[in-house]
Short mmCIF file of C-alpha atoms in Angstrom, two decimals:
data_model
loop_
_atom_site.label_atom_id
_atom_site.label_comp_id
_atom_site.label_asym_id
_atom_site.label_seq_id
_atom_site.Cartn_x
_atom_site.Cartn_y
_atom_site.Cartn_z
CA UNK A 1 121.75 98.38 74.69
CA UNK A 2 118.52 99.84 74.16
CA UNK A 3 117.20 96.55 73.13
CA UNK A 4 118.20 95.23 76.72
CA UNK A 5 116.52 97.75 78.27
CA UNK A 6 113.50 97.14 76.55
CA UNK A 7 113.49 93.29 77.00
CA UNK A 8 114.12 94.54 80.67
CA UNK A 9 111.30 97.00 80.91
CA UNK A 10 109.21 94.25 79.23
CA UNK A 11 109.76 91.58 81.92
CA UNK A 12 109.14 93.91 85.24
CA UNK A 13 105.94 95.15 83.82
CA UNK A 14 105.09 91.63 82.97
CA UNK A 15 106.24 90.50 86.74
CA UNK A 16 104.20 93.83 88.16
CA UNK A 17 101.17 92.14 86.37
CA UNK A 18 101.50 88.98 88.16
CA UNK A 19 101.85 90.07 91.34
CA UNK A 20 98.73 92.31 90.91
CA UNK A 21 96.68 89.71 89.60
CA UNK A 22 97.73 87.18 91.81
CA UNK A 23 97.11 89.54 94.69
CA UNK A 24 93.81 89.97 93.60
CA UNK A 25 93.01 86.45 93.39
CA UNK A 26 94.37 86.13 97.27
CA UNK A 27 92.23 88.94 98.25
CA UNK A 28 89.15 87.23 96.38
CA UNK A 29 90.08 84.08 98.08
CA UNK A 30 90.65 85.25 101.69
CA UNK A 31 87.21 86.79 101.38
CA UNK A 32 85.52 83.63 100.47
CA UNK A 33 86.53 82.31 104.16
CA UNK A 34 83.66 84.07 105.67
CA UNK A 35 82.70 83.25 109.02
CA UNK A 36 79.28 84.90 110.04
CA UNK A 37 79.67 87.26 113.10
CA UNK A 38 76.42 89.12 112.93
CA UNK A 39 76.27 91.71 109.87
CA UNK A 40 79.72 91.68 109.57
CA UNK A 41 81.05 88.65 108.79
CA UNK A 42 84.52 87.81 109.79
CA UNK A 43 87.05 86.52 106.87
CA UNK A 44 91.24 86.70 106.10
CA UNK A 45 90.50 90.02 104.26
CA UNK A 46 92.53 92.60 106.66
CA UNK A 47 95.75 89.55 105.96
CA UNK A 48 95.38 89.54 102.63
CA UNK A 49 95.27 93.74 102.36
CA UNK A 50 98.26 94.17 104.43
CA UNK A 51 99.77 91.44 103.16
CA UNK A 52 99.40 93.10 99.30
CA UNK A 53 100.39 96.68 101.07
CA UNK A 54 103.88 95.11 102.61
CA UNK A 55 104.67 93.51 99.28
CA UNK A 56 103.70 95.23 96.82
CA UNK A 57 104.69 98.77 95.53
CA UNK A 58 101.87 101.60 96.13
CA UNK A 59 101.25 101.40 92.46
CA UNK A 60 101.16 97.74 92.85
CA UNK A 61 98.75 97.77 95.35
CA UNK A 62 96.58 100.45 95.05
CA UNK A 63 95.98 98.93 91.03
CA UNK A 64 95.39 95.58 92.83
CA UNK A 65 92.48 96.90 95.53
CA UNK A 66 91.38 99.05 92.41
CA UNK A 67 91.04 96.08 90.70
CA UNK A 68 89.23 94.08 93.06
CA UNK A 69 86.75 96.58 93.73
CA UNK A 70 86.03 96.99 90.04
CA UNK A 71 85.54 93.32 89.47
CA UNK A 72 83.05 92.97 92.56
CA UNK A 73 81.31 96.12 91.41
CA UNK A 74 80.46 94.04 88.00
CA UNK A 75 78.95 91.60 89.50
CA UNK A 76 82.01 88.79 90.02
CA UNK A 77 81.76 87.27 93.24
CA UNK A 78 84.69 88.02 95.24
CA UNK A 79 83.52 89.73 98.31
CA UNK A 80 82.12 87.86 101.41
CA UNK A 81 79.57 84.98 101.20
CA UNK A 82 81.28 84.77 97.47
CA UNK A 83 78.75 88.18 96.82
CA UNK A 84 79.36 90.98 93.86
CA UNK A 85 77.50 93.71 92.49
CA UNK A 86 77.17 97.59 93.70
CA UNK A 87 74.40 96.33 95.88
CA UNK A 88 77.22 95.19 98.24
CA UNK A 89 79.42 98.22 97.60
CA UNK A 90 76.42 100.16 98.89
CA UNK A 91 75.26 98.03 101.41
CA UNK A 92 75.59 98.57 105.40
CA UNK A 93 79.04 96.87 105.07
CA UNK A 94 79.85 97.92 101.87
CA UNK A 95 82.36 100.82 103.69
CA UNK A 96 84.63 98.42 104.87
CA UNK A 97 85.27 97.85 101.01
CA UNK A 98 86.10 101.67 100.17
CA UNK A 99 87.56 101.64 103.03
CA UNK A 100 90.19 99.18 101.64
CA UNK A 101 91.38 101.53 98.81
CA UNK A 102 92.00 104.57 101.08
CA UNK A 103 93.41 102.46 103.77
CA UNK A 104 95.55 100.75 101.37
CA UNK A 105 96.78 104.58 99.75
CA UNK A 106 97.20 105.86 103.10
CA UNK A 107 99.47 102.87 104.20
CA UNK A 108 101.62 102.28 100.99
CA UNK A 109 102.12 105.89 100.63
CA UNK A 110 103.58 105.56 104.53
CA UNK A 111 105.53 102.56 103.80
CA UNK A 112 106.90 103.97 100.41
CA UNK A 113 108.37 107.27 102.34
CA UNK A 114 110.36 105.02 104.91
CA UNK A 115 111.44 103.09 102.61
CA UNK A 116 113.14 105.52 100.44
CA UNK A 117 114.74 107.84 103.54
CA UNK A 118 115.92 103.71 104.83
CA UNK A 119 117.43 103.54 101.45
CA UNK A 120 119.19 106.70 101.44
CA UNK A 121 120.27 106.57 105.27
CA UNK A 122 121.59 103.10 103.90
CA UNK A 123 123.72 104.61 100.55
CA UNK A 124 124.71 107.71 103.07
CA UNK A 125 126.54 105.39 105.84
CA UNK A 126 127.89 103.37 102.98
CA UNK A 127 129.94 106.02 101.85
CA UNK A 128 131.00 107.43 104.81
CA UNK A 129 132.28 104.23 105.64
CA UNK A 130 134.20 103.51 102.32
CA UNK A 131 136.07 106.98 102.43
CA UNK A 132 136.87 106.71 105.87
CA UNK A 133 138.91 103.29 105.16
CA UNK A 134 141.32 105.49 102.36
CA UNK A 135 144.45 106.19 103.49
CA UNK A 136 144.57 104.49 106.52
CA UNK A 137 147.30 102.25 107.28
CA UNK A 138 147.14 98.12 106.82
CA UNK A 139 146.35 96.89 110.94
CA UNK A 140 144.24 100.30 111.89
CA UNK A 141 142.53 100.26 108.39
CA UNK A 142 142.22 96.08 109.60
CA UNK A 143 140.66 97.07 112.74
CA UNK A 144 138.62 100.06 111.59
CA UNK A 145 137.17 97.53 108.67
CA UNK A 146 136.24 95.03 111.78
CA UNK A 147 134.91 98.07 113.38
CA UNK A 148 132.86 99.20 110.81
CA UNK A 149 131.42 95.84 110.25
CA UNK A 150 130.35 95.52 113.58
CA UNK A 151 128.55 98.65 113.43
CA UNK A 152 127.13 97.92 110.04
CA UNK A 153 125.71 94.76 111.22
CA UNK A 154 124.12 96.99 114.63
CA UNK A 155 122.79 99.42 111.87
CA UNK A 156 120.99 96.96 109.56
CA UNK A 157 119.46 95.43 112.79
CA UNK A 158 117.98 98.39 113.82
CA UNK A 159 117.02 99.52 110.12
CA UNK A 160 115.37 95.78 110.21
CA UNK A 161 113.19 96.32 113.11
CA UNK A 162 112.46 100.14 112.48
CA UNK A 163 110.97 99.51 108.61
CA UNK A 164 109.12 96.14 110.42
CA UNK A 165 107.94 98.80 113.19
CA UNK A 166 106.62 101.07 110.32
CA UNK A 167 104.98 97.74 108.32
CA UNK A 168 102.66 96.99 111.27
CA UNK A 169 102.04 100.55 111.72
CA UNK A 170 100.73 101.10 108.16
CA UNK A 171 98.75 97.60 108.58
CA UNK A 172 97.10 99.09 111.57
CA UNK A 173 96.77 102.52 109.58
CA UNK A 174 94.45 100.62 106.91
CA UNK A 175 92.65 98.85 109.47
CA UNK A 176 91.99 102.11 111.04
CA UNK A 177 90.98 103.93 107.56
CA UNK A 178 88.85 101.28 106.81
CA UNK A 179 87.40 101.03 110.20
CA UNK A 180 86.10 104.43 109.94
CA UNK A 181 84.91 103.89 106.40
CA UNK A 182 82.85 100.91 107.18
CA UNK A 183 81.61 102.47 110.80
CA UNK A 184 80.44 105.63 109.07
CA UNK A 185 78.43 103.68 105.76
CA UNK A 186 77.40 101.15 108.59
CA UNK A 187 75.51 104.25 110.36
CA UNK A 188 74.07 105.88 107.45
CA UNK A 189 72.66 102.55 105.83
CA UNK A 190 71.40 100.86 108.82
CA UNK A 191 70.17 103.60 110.47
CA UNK A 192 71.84 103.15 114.02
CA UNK A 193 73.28 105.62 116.43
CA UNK A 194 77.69 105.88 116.64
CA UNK A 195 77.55 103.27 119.31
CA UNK A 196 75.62 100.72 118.14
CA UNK A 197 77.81 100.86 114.39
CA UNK A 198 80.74 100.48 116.83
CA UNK A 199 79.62 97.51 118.80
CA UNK A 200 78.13 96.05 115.89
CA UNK A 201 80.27 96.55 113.09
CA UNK A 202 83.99 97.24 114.77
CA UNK A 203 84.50 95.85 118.22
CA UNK A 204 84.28 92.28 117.69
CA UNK A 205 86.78 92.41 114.94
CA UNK A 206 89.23 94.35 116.73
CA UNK A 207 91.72 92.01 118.68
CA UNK A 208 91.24 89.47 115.33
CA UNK A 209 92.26 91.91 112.97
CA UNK A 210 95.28 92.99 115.16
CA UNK A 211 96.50 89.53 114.95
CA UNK A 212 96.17 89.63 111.54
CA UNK A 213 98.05 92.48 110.29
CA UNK A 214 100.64 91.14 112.61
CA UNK A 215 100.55 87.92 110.56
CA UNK A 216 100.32 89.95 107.82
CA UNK A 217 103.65 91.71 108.54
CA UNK A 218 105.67 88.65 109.36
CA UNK A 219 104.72 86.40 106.11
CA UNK A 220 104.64 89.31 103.85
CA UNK A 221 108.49 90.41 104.97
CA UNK A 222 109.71 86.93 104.36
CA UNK A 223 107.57 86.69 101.63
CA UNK A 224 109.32 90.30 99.98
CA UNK A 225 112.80 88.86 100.68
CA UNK A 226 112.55 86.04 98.60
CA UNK A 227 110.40 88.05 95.49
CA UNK A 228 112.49 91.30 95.42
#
């Protein structure tokens, strides 16, 4: 027994590895598609961070962002324009990049908390349900069964869209968090007044980066259905 639970243990820390790694690689990727939109270049960052915060366990994720960082701080070049180094970390945009770790806390912790009241909302109803059907008799228990069904199906409908509701909140949480990250280094490296960092650095990207945390969101769940 103990042996199985070993070999068990062994194999999801060896499948947690994977999907950190590989998320980094996607996040190293996405950044590589780097369109040039003044001093802040647009690129499939913001769907590759909320895609890694939807799928991914906060441990998971928070290790893979860590991870990221660390290897562009070293000089590997997997930021934007295929850059590295703590020059870029400490450049004007380099906020946007801290910005991803706190975002990406601040988001999987959210994420993480619905999840687990879902999951016990879920195991509550369940057995409610199961000791309401003992002791009642064959054609009302048959009914109460079709019943119950009916309303379970209703229930996981609305669980399905609340927990979605909450994924493109905490997408738009990390944007945020990283928003404010990369508007306040943006100010204090560049030397520009609040509005200027905003039109600069924030406003173009806005409607773009909505778009993509709802992308995000929507390949990420099907994505976690398949993987977990």
């Amino acid at each position: 027994m103990e042996e199985v639970k070993a070999r068990k243990g062994a194999a999801a820390r060896t499948r947690s590895l994977a999907f950190v790694g590989l998320s980094i690689a996607i996040m190293a990727v996405s950044a590589w598609v780097t369109v040039p939109l003044g001093p802040v270049p647009f690129t499939l960052q913001m769907f590759a961070l909320v895609f890694a915060i939807v799928v991914l366990t906060p441990r998971e994720c928070i290790a893979a962002v860590t991870g990221y960082l660390l290897l562009g701080a070293v000089g590997l070049p997997v930021f934007s324009g295929m850059r590295g180094g703590i020059g870029v970390l400490a450049g004007p945009t380099g906020g946007f990049l801290w910005g991803y770790l706190l975002g990406a806390a601040a988001a999987a912790l959210l994420l993480w908390v619905v999840r687990q009241r879902v999951a016990a909302n879920a195991g509550a109803r369940g057995a409610s349900s199961a000791a309401g059907g003992r002791g009642v008799p064959q054609a009302a228990g048959a009914s109460a069964r079709q019943a119950a069904s009916a309303s379970s199906a209703g229930t996981k409908a609305g669980g399905f869209l609340r927990v979605a509701g909450f994924e493109l909140l905490a997408g738009l949480l990390f944007t945020a968090v990283s928003y404010l990250c990369g508007w306040a280094q943006f100010m204090a490296v560049a030397g520009v007044g609040p509005e200027a960092a905003f039109v600069t650095a924030i406003a173009p990207f806005v409607v773009i980066d909505v778009l993509k945390v709802v992308a995000a969101v929507l390949c990420a769940r099907a994505v976690r259905a398949a993987v977990r």
